[in-house]
Amino acid sequence: MLNRRSFMAAAGTSLGLTALGLPVQSLADAGLKLGKPEGFSFDSLIEQAKELARKPYHQENKLPKDVLERIDYDQHGKIIFNTDNALFKDGPGEFPVTFFHLGRYFQIPVHTHVLEKSGDEWAAKEIVYDPDYFSMPKDSPARELPKGAGFAGFRFQESRFGDQKKLDWHKNDWVAFLGASYFRAIGELYQYGLSARGIAMDVAMPNAAEEFPTFTHFYFEPPSAFANDHQVTVYALLEGPGITGAFKFIMQRTNKVLMDIDSHVFLRRDVGRLGFAPLTSMYWFSESVKQTAIDWRPEVHDSDGLALWTGNGEHIWRPLVNPPHTSASAFSDKAPRGFGLLQRDRNFDHYLDGVNYERRPSLWVEPVGDWGEGAVQLIEIPTDDEIHDNVVAFWVPSAPAQKGNAYHFQYKLHWSADEPYPTTLGRCVATRLGRGGQPGQPRPQGVRKFMVEFSGGPLKDIPFGVKPEVVLWSSSGHFSYVFAEAVPDGVPGHWRAQFDFTSDSPQPVDMRLYLKNGDQTLTETWLYQYHPF
């Protein structure tokens, strides 16, 4: 389980003008030191990853661990990158790049390179680490690191030209790559939250330790000096003991963040659970299940559910849970249309916290091309605090992941307030649990009452006096007191399904529910995993 808290002027000249024969400002003159040029192309990066996969894993010489350990949380907070040294601070393009420093919690160095074009060919020059890029105390242990140590990661700052909120690029960023293969972005609500990563390997496997491969090299492609597409392109080399890979990220910043990802990965070993387009989030508790007085806030989570749009067109909503033990759920599919971890609840009063949980982005994976057969898998890990990322979702192909296998997956990531292709049916807006039975009567043991709320879509057009039919299924146990009713709040199309559930074993129970009227399906499908207690 991951700890999530210890995780140039508009008229300026640019590298991108080289091929046009116009003046170029040297990055060295701007404060950055560069290495010697080496040829580069995405195809050659793919070949490099493929060749590395044929060889045993070799980690580069480690940096002095005692020095890194002394750069703790407090020391790391005092090391600030000087934006006068930002890559592309005078262009080309809108978005300067700044860098994260190494430390106790980010000990594996990454090497960053800027691309220069000469004719039709690209050349990569490494950006050589120098402590002078950063403001830090004179006695900071970071000054003891060797020359060229590398960086921990990087981020793209907001536009040099400002946006509709006139954000100062020196103080605001919109995408960050930091730690292993993790990266994250903000949505249109201007808030970070959950993360994505390049690959997931053996998450929550009983007989294997999870592996966290690392993006070891990044390559920044200078934007065209005349482009107005609000986008940047970055290439990355991935490597770990069991895997290698080459990635291309085309990232666009408008009112949300859209990423086009082209990934090629190669296995050095068999992998029990190989997850593509993995999403990582935090869910502690919500209105569904909350222990008495566990915390003063009504809800604490970065995401409240997993949304699925299946290959056959079904829209599914699976509320997240904080299980008593690590749980893995698989949703089999063929050629999925999309999936994502969403934050649907946008009401501040449901969180009452200044860390803006109500503004955390939703993250949607849109496959490009046919992904074939497999399953979206959801891993939920118990937690008793908000500092841990305890939820992971990803796509797992149906064929075994064996040594020597090669994979090519393309997809889009939508960092936004909502999923990009929402259903036209009624959407699930709340899941509430309570004691079963009827008011004024003894409450039976082992019986749980469920209230599942839906809103919108054809629910708004149900004739007066007509009640939807509740369609229910469970993997075990039985239902009673099943009916639907309009929520008495005066909001058209706001309905809830109510039922009591009696379990007949202590094992987790999978449930399925939707509302219909005759032959008409009224809502998306609600799935839930209930842990009897």
Coordinates of C-alpha atoms in Angstrom, one line a residue:
M1 CA 0.0 0.0 0.0
L2 CA 1.5 3.3 -1.1
N3 CA 2.0 6.3 1.1
R4 CA 0.6 9.2 -0.9
R5 CA 1.9 12.1 1.2
S6 CA 5.5 11.0 1.5
F7 CA 5.2 10.4 -2.6
M8 CA 10.1 32.6 -21.2
A9 CA 8.4 35.6 -22.7
A10 CA 6.0 35.3 -25.6
A11 CA 8.5 36.7 -28.1
G12 CA 11.3 34.5 -26.9
T13 CA 13.3 32.3 -29.3
S14 CA 13.4 28.5 -29.0
L15 CA 14.9 25.2 -29.8
G16 CA 12.0 24.4 -32.1
L17 CA 13.2 27.1 -34.5
T18 CA 16.4 25.4 -35.4
A19 CA 15.1 23.7 -38.5
L20 CA 13.7 27.1 -39.7
G21 CA 17.2 28.7 -39.6
L22 CA 16.0 31.3 -37.0
P23 CA 18.0 32.4 -33.9
V24 CA 18.0 29.9 -31.0
Q25 CA 18.6 30.7 -27.3
S26 CA 20.9 28.1 -25.8
L27 CA 19.5 26.2 -22.9
A28 CA 22.9 26.4 -21.4
D29 CA 22.6 30.2 -21.5
A30 CA 19.2 29.8 -19.8
G31 CA 20.8 28.0 -16.8
L32 CA 20.6 24.4 -17.8
K33 CA 23.7 22.3 -18.4
L34 CA 23.4 19.8 -21.3
G35 CA 25.3 16.6 -22.2
K36 CA 26.5 15.5 -25.6
P37 CA 23.9 14.9 -28.4
E38 CA 22.8 11.3 -29.2
G39 CA 20.4 10.2 -31.9
F40 CA 16.8 9.7 -30.9
S41 CA 13.5 8.4 -32.3
F42 CA 10.5 6.7 -30.7
D43 CA 11.2 3.6 -32.9
S44 CA 14.8 3.5 -31.6
L45 CA 13.5 3.8 -28.0
I46 CA 11.2 0.8 -28.6
E47 CA 14.1 -1.2 -30.0
Q48 CA 16.2 -0.2 -27.0
A49 CA 13.4 -1.5 -24.6
K50 CA 13.1 -4.7 -26.6
E51 CA 16.9 -5.3 -26.5
L52 CA 17.0 -4.6 -22.7
A53 CA 14.3 -7.2 -22.1
R54 CA 16.6 -9.9 -23.5
K55 CA 19.2 -9.1 -20.9
P56 CA 19.3 -9.5 -17.1
Y57 CA 18.1 -6.4 -15.2
H58 CA 21.0 -4.1 -14.2
Q59 CA 20.3 -1.1 -12.0
E60 CA 22.7 1.7 -12.4
N61 CA 25.1 2.6 -9.6
K62 CA 23.1 3.7 -6.6
L63 CA 23.5 7.1 -5.1
P64 CA 24.7 7.3 -1.4
K65 CA 21.8 6.0 0.6
D66 CA 22.9 7.7 3.8
V67 CA 22.7 11.1 2.0
L68 CA 19.3 10.4 0.5
E69 CA 17.9 9.2 3.8
R70 CA 18.9 12.5 5.4
I71 CA 16.8 14.4 2.8
D72 CA 13.6 13.6 4.8
Y73 CA 10.2 15.3 4.4
D74 CA 11.3 18.5 6.1
Q75 CA 14.6 18.7 4.3
H76 CA 13.0 17.9 1.0
G77 CA 10.5 20.7 1.5
K78 CA 13.3 23.2 1.7
I79 CA 14.7 22.3 -1.7
I80 CA 12.9 24.5 -4.2
F81 CA 13.6 24.4 -8.0
N82 CA 14.4 27.9 -9.2
T83 CA 12.0 28.6 -12.1
D84 CA 14.6 30.9 -13.7
N85 CA 16.2 27.5 -14.7
A86 CA 12.9 26.0 -16.1
L87 CA 13.1 24.2 -19.4
F88 CA 11.2 26.1 -22.1
K89 CA 10.7 29.1 -19.7
D90 CA 11.0 31.3 -22.8
G91 CA 9.4 28.8 -25.1
P92 CA 8.8 27.2 -27.4
G93 CA 5.3 26.5 -26.5
E94 CA 3.3 27.5 -23.4
F95 CA 4.4 25.2 -20.7
P96 CA 7.8 25.4 -18.9
V97 CA 9.2 22.3 -17.2
T98 CA 10.5 22.2 -13.6
F99 CA 12.2 19.3 -11.8
F100 CA 11.8 17.5 -8.5
H101 CA 14.8 16.8 -6.3
L102 CA 15.9 13.3 -5.0
G103 CA 15.4 12.4 -1.4
R104 CA 14.4 9.8 1.1
Y105 CA 11.1 9.0 -0.5
F106 CA 12.3 9.3 -4.1
Q107 CA 15.7 7.6 -4.3
I108 CA 15.9 6.3 -7.8
P109 CA 17.2 9.0 -10.2
V110 CA 15.6 9.6 -13.6
H111 CA 17.5 11.1 -16.5
T112 CA 15.9 13.9 -18.5
H113 CA 16.7 14.9 -22.0
V114 CA 15.7 17.7 -24.3
L115 CA 15.4 16.9 -28.0
E116 CA 16.8 19.1 -30.7
K117 CA 15.9 18.8 -34.4
S118 CA 18.4 19.1 -37.2
G119 CA 16.8 18.5 -40.6
D120 CA 14.6 15.4 -40.2
E121 CA 16.5 13.9 -37.3
W122 CA 16.2 14.3 -33.6
A123 CA 19.1 14.4 -31.2
A124 CA 18.8 14.1 -27.4
K125 CA 20.9 16.0 -24.9
E126 CA 20.7 15.1 -21.3
I127 CA 19.9 17.8 -18.8
V128 CA 22.7 17.4 -16.3
Y129 CA 21.7 17.7 -12.6
D130 CA 23.3 20.6 -10.7
P131 CA 22.4 21.6 -7.2
D132 CA 22.5 25.2 -8.3
Y133 CA 19.2 24.7 -10.1
F134 CA 17.6 24.6 -6.7
S135 CA 17.3 27.0 -3.7
M136 CA 18.4 25.0 -0.7
P137 CA 20.0 25.7 2.7
K138 CA 23.8 25.8 2.8
D139 CA 23.9 22.8 5.1
S140 CA 21.4 20.7 3.1
P141 CA 22.5 17.1 2.7
A142 CA 21.5 17.4 -1.0
R143 CA 24.8 19.3 -1.6
E144 CA 26.6 16.0 -0.9
L145 CA 25.2 14.2 -3.9
P146 CA 27.6 13.6 -6.8
K147 CA 27.6 15.6 -10.0
G148 CA 25.0 14.4 -12.5
A149 CA 23.0 12.6 -9.8
G150 CA 19.7 13.0 -11.8
F151 CA 16.3 14.2 -10.7
A152 CA 13.4 12.5 -9.0
G153 CA 10.9 13.6 -11.6
F154 CA 9.4 16.7 -13.3
R155 CA 6.3 18.7 -13.9
F156 CA 4.8 20.9 -16.5
Q157 CA 3.9 24.4 -15.2
E158 CA 0.8 26.2 -16.3
S159 CA 0.8 28.3 -19.4
R160 CA 3.3 31.2 -19.7
F161 CA 0.5 33.2 -21.2
G162 CA -2.0 32.5 -18.4
D163 CA -5.4 30.9 -18.8
Q164 CA -9.0 31.9 -17.9
K165 CA -8.0 31.9 -14.2
K166 CA -4.7 33.8 -14.9
L167 CA -2.6 31.3 -13.0
D168 CA 1.0 32.2 -12.4
W169 CA 3.1 29.5 -14.1
H170 CA 5.9 30.0 -11.5
K171 CA 3.6 28.7 -8.8
N172 CA 1.1 26.3 -10.5
D173 CA 1.6 23.1 -12.5
W174 CA -0.9 20.8 -14.3
V175 CA 0.9 17.4 -14.7
A176 CA 3.6 15.7 -12.6
F177 CA 5.7 12.5 -13.0
L178 CA 7.2 11.5 -9.7
G179 CA 8.2 8.1 -8.3
A180 CA 8.4 4.7 -10.1
S181 CA 6.1 5.0 -13.2
Y182 CA 3.5 7.2 -11.4
F183 CA 2.1 10.4 -12.9
R184 CA -1.0 12.6 -12.2
A185 CA -2.8 15.6 -13.6
I186 CA -5.4 18.1 -12.6
G187 CA -8.8 18.4 -14.1
E188 CA -11.0 21.4 -14.8
L189 CA -11.6 21.8 -11.1
Y190 CA -7.9 22.7 -10.6
Q191 CA -7.1 20.0 -8.1
Y192 CA -4.7 17.0 -8.0
G193 CA -6.1 13.7 -6.7
L194 CA -5.6 10.1 -7.9
S195 CA -2.7 8.9 -10.0
A196 CA -2.0 6.8 -13.0
R197 CA 1.1 4.8 -13.8
G198 CA 2.8 3.1 -16.7
I199 CA 2.2 -0.5 -15.7
A200 CA 1.0 -2.6 -12.7
M201 CA 2.7 -5.9 -11.9
D202 CA 1.5 -8.6 -9.4
V203 CA -0.7 -6.2 -7.4
A204 CA -2.1 -8.1 -4.4
M205 CA -0.9 -11.5 -5.6
P206 CA -0.8 -14.0 -2.7
N207 CA 2.5 -15.6 -3.7
A208 CA 4.4 -12.7 -5.3
A209 CA 5.7 -9.3 -4.3
E210 CA 4.4 -6.4 -6.3
E211 CA 7.0 -4.9 -8.6
F212 CA 7.3 -1.2 -9.3
P213 CA 9.1 -0.5 -12.6
T214 CA 10.6 2.9 -13.1
F215 CA 10.6 5.5 -15.8
T216 CA 14.4 5.8 -16.0
H217 CA 14.7 8.3 -18.9
F218 CA 12.4 11.1 -20.2
Y219 CA 12.7 12.9 -23.5
F220 CA 11.1 16.3 -24.0
E221 CA 10.1 17.2 -27.5
P222 CA 10.0 21.0 -28.0
P223 CA 6.6 22.2 -29.2
S224 CA 6.3 24.0 -32.5
A225 CA 6.9 27.7 -32.1
F226 CA 3.7 28.4 -34.0
A227 CA 1.4 25.7 -32.5
N228 CA -1.7 26.7 -30.6
D229 CA -2.8 23.2 -29.5
H230 CA -1.9 23.5 -25.8
Q231 CA 0.0 20.3 -25.9
V232 CA 3.3 18.7 -25.1
T233 CA 5.0 15.5 -26.0
V234 CA 7.2 13.4 -23.8
Y235 CA 8.8 10.0 -24.4
A236 CA 9.8 7.6 -21.6
L237 CA 11.9 4.5 -21.1
L238 CA 10.6 2.0 -18.5
E239 CA 12.6 -0.6 -16.8
G240 CA 12.3 -3.0 -13.9
P241 CA 13.5 -6.5 -12.9
G242 CA 10.7 -8.1 -14.8
I243 CA 9.8 -5.7 -17.6
T244 CA 11.0 -3.0 -20.0
G245 CA 8.9 -0.5 -22.0
A246 CA 8.8 2.5 -24.2
F247 CA 6.0 5.1 -23.9
K248 CA 4.9 8.2 -25.8
F249 CA 2.8 10.8 -24.0
I250 CA 1.0 13.5 -25.9
M251 CA -0.6 15.7 -23.2
Q252 CA -3.1 18.5 -23.8
R253 CA -4.1 21.1 -21.3
T254 CA -7.4 22.9 -21.9
N255 CA -10.3 23.0 -19.4
K256 CA -9.2 19.4 -18.6
V257 CA -6.2 17.3 -19.2
L258 CA -6.2 14.8 -22.1
M259 CA -3.4 12.3 -22.6
D260 CA -2.8 10.1 -25.7
I261 CA -0.5 7.2 -24.6
D262 CA 1.3 4.8 -26.9
S263 CA 2.9 2.0 -24.9
H264 CA 5.1 -0.9 -25.9
V265 CA 6.2 -3.3 -23.1
F266 CA 8.3 -6.5 -23.0
L267 CA 8.4 -9.1 -20.3
R268 CA 11.6 -10.4 -18.7
R269 CA 9.6 -12.9 -16.6
D270 CA 6.2 -14.5 -16.1
V271 CA 3.8 -12.1 -14.4
G272 CA 0.8 -13.4 -12.4
R273 CA -1.2 -10.2 -12.8
L274 CA -0.2 -7.7 -15.5
G275 CA -2.2 -4.6 -15.5
F276 CA -2.4 -2.0 -18.3
A277 CA -3.5 1.6 -17.9
P278 CA -3.5 1.3 -14.1
L279 CA -5.2 3.9 -12.0
T280 CA -4.4 4.3 -8.3
S281 CA -6.7 6.1 -5.8
M282 CA -7.7 6.4 -2.1
Y283 CA -11.0 5.5 -0.5
W284 CA -11.4 5.5 3.2
F285 CA -15.1 5.9 3.9
S286 CA -18.2 7.5 2.6
E287 CA -22.0 7.6 3.3
S288 CA -22.1 3.9 2.4
V289 CA -20.3 2.4 5.4
K290 CA -18.7 4.4 8.2
Q291 CA -17.7 3.2 11.7
T292 CA -19.1 5.3 14.5
A293 CA -16.9 8.4 15.2
I294 CA -14.0 7.1 13.1
D295 CA -13.4 10.6 11.9
W296 CA -15.1 14.1 12.2
R297 CA -15.7 14.3 8.5
P298 CA -18.7 12.8 6.7
E299 CA -16.6 11.3 3.9
V300 CA -12.9 10.9 2.9
H301 CA -12.0 9.7 -0.5
D302 CA -10.3 10.7 -3.8
S303 CA -12.7 8.5 -5.8
D304 CA -16.1 7.0 -4.8
G305 CA -16.6 4.4 -7.6
L306 CA -15.4 2.4 -10.6
A307 CA -17.3 3.1 -13.8
L308 CA -17.3 0.7 -16.7
W309 CA -18.6 1.0 -20.3
T310 CA -18.5 -2.5 -21.6
G311 CA -17.9 -3.8 -25.1
N312 CA -21.6 -4.6 -25.4
G313 CA -22.6 -1.1 -24.4
E314 CA -23.6 -1.6 -20.8
H315 CA -22.8 1.2 -18.3
I316 CA -21.9 -0.1 -14.8
W317 CA -21.3 1.7 -11.5
R318 CA -19.4 -0.1 -8.8
P319 CA -19.1 1.9 -5.5
L320 CA -15.8 1.5 -3.8
V321 CA -15.5 -0.2 -0.5
N322 CA -12.9 -0.3 2.3
P323 CA -12.8 -4.1 2.8
P324 CA -11.8 -6.0 5.9
H325 CA -9.1 -7.7 3.9
T326 CA -7.5 -7.2 0.5
S327 CA -10.1 -7.9 -2.2
A328 CA -9.7 -8.5 -6.0
S329 CA -12.7 -8.2 -8.3
A330 CA -12.7 -9.0 -12.0
F331 CA -15.2 -7.7 -14.6
S332 CA -14.7 -9.8 -17.7
D333 CA -15.2 -8.0 -21.1
K334 CA -14.2 -8.0 -24.7
A335 CA -13.1 -4.8 -26.6
P336 CA -14.0 -2.5 -23.6
R337 CA -15.1 1.0 -24.5
G338 CA -13.7 2.5 -21.3
F339 CA -13.4 2.4 -17.5
G340 CA -12.4 4.8 -14.8
L341 CA -12.2 5.7 -11.2
L342 CA -14.6 8.7 -10.6
Q343 CA -15.4 11.2 -8.0
R344 CA -19.1 11.7 -8.5
D345 CA -19.9 13.4 -5.2
R346 CA -19.1 17.1 -5.7
N347 CA -20.9 18.5 -2.6
F348 CA -18.5 20.2 -0.2
D349 CA -20.9 19.6 2.7
H350 CA -20.3 15.9 2.3
Y351 CA -16.5 16.4 3.1
L352 CA -16.2 19.6 5.1
D353 CA -12.4 19.6 4.5
G354 CA -10.1 22.3 3.1
V355 CA -8.1 19.7 1.1
N356 CA -10.9 19.8 -1.6
Y357 CA -12.0 16.2 -1.9
E358 CA -15.1 17.5 -3.7
R359 CA -12.7 18.8 -6.5
R360 CA -10.6 15.7 -7.0
P361 CA -10.5 14.7 -10.7
S362 CA -12.1 11.7 -12.2
L363 CA -9.9 9.6 -14.4
W364 CA -11.2 7.8 -17.5
V365 CA -9.4 5.3 -19.7
E366 CA -10.5 5.2 -23.3
P367 CA -9.0 2.3 -25.2
V368 CA -7.8 3.0 -28.8
G369 CA -8.3 0.1 -31.0
D370 CA -9.6 -3.4 -30.0
W371 CA -8.1 -4.5 -26.7
G372 CA -9.4 -8.0 -27.2
E373 CA -10.6 -10.3 -24.3
G374 CA -9.7 -9.7 -20.7
A375 CA -11.0 -8.0 -17.6
V376 CA -11.0 -4.8 -15.7
Q377 CA -9.7 -5.7 -12.3
L378 CA -10.3 -3.8 -9.2
I379 CA -8.0 -4.2 -6.1
E380 CA -9.3 -2.8 -2.8
I381 CA -6.9 -2.8 0.2
P382 CA -8.1 -2.1 3.8
T383 CA -6.9 1.2 5.2
D384 CA -7.5 3.2 8.4
D385 CA -6.2 6.6 7.2
E386 CA -6.3 8.9 4.2
I387 CA -2.5 8.8 3.6
H388 CA -2.6 5.5 1.7
D389 CA -3.5 4.8 -1.9
N390 CA -5.5 1.6 -1.4
V391 CA -7.5 1.3 -4.6
V392 CA -6.1 0.1 -8.0
A393 CA -7.9 -0.5 -11.3
F394 CA -6.5 -1.7 -14.6
W395 CA -7.0 -3.9 -17.7
V396 CA -5.7 -7.5 -17.6
P397 CA -5.6 -9.4 -20.9
S398 CA -7.0 -12.9 -20.7
A399 CA -3.9 -14.7 -22.1
P400 CA -1.2 -15.5 -19.5
A401 CA 1.6 -12.9 -19.2
Q402 CA 4.7 -15.0 -20.0
K403 CA 8.4 -14.2 -20.3
G404 CA 9.2 -13.0 -23.8
N405 CA 5.7 -11.6 -24.4
A406 CA 5.4 -8.2 -26.1
Y407 CA 2.4 -5.8 -25.8
H408 CA 1.3 -2.7 -27.6
F409 CA -1.6 -0.7 -26.0
Q410 CA -2.8 2.7 -27.0
Y411 CA -5.3 4.6 -25.0
K412 CA -6.5 8.1 -23.9
L413 CA -6.6 9.3 -20.3
H414 CA -9.3 11.9 -19.5
W415 CA -8.6 13.9 -16.3
S416 CA -11.8 15.7 -15.8
A417 CA -14.7 16.3 -13.4
D418 CA -16.9 13.5 -15.0
E419 CA -16.5 10.6 -17.3
P420 CA -16.3 11.8 -21.0
Y421 CA -19.1 9.6 -22.3
P422 CA -21.7 9.3 -19.5
T423 CA -24.8 7.1 -20.0
T424 CA -28.1 8.6 -21.0
L425 CA -29.7 6.3 -18.4
G426 CA -30.3 7.2 -14.7
R427 CA -27.0 7.3 -12.8
C428 CA -26.3 6.0 -9.4
V429 CA -25.7 8.9 -7.0
A430 CA -25.6 7.2 -3.6
T431 CA -25.4 3.9 -1.8
R432 CA -26.5 3.7 1.8
L433 CA -26.4 0.8 4.3
G434 CA -28.2 0.5 7.6
R435 CA -29.8 -2.1 9.9
G436 CA -32.4 -4.3 8.3
G437 CA -36.0 -4.7 9.5
Q438 CA -38.9 -2.4 10.0
P439 CA -39.2 0.7 12.4
G440 CA -40.8 -0.1 15.7
Q441 CA -39.9 -3.8 15.5
P442 CA -36.9 -5.7 16.8
R443 CA -34.1 -5.4 14.3
P444 CA -33.1 -8.9 13.1
Q445 CA -29.4 -10.0 13.3
G446 CA -27.5 -10.5 10.1
V447 CA -29.9 -8.4 8.0
R448 CA -28.7 -5.3 6.2
K449 CA -30.9 -2.6 4.6
F450 CA -29.7 -1.0 1.3
M451 CA -30.8 2.2 -0.2
V452 CA -29.5 2.7 -3.8
E453 CA -30.2 6.1 -5.3
F454 CA -30.5 6.9 -9.0
S455 CA -31.1 10.2 -10.8
G456 CA -31.8 11.5 -14.3
G457 CA -32.3 9.9 -17.6
P458 CA -35.7 8.3 -18.4
L459 CA -36.4 8.3 -14.6
K460 CA -37.6 11.9 -15.2
D461 CA -40.3 10.7 -17.6
I462 CA -42.0 8.0 -15.5
P463 CA -45.7 8.7 -15.5
F464 CA -47.3 9.7 -12.1
G465 CA -48.4 6.6 -10.2
V466 CA -45.9 4.3 -11.9
K467 CA -43.1 2.7 -9.9
P468 CA -40.0 1.2 -11.5
E469 CA -39.3 -2.5 -11.1
V470 CA -36.2 -3.4 -9.1
V471 CA -34.1 -6.1 -10.8
L472 CA -31.8 -7.7 -8.2
W473 CA -29.2 -10.5 -8.1
S474 CA -26.7 -11.7 -5.6
S475 CA -24.1 -14.5 -5.5
S476 CA -25.6 -15.8 -2.2
G477 CA -28.1 -14.9 0.5
H478 CA -31.6 -13.6 -0.1
F479 CA -33.6 -10.4 -0.4
S480 CA -36.8 -9.1 1.2
Y481 CA -38.8 -5.8 1.4
V482 CA -37.8 -5.0 -2.2
F483 CA -39.3 -1.9 -3.8
A484 CA -38.6 1.5 -5.4
E485 CA -39.8 4.9 -4.4
A486 CA -39.2 8.5 -5.4
V487 CA -36.9 10.3 -3.1
P488 CA -39.1 12.8 -1.3
D489 CA -36.9 15.9 -2.1
G490 CA -39.0 17.3 -5.0
V491 CA -36.3 16.6 -7.6
P492 CA -37.7 15.0 -10.7
G493 CA -36.2 11.7 -11.7
H494 CA -34.6 11.1 -8.3
W495 CA -35.5 7.5 -7.2
R496 CA -34.2 4.9 -4.8
A497 CA -34.3 1.2 -4.7
Q498 CA -34.7 -0.3 -1.2
F499 CA -34.2 -3.8 0.0
D500 CA -33.1 -5.9 2.9
F501 CA -30.5 -8.5 2.5
T502 CA -29.8 -11.6 4.6
S503 CA -26.5 -13.2 4.2
D504 CA -26.0 -17.0 4.8
S505 CA -22.2 -17.0 5.1
P506 CA -19.4 -14.6 6.2
Q507 CA -18.0 -14.6 2.7
P508 CA -18.2 -11.5 0.5
V509 CA -21.3 -11.2 -1.6
D510 CA -21.5 -9.7 -5.1
M511 CA -24.7 -7.9 -5.9
R512 CA -26.3 -6.5 -9.1
L513 CA -29.2 -4.1 -9.5
Y514 CA -30.9 -1.8 -12.0
L515 CA -34.4 -0.3 -12.5
K516 CA -36.7 -0.9 -15.4
N517 CA -40.2 -0.1 -16.5
G518 CA -41.6 -2.9 -18.6
D519 CA -39.1 -3.6 -21.3
Q520 CA -37.4 -0.3 -20.8
T521 CA -34.1 -0.1 -18.9
L522 CA -34.1 3.0 -16.8
T523 CA -30.7 3.1 -15.1
E524 CA -27.1 2.0 -15.4
T525 CA -26.2 -1.2 -13.6
W526 CA -25.2 -1.0 -9.9
L527 CA -22.7 -3.6 -8.7
Y528 CA -21.6 -3.9 -5.2
Q529 CA -19.4 -6.2 -3.0
Y530 CA -20.9 -6.6 0.4
H531 CA -18.8 -7.8 3.3
P532 CA -21.2 -9.2 6.0
F533 CA -20.4 -8.1 9.5

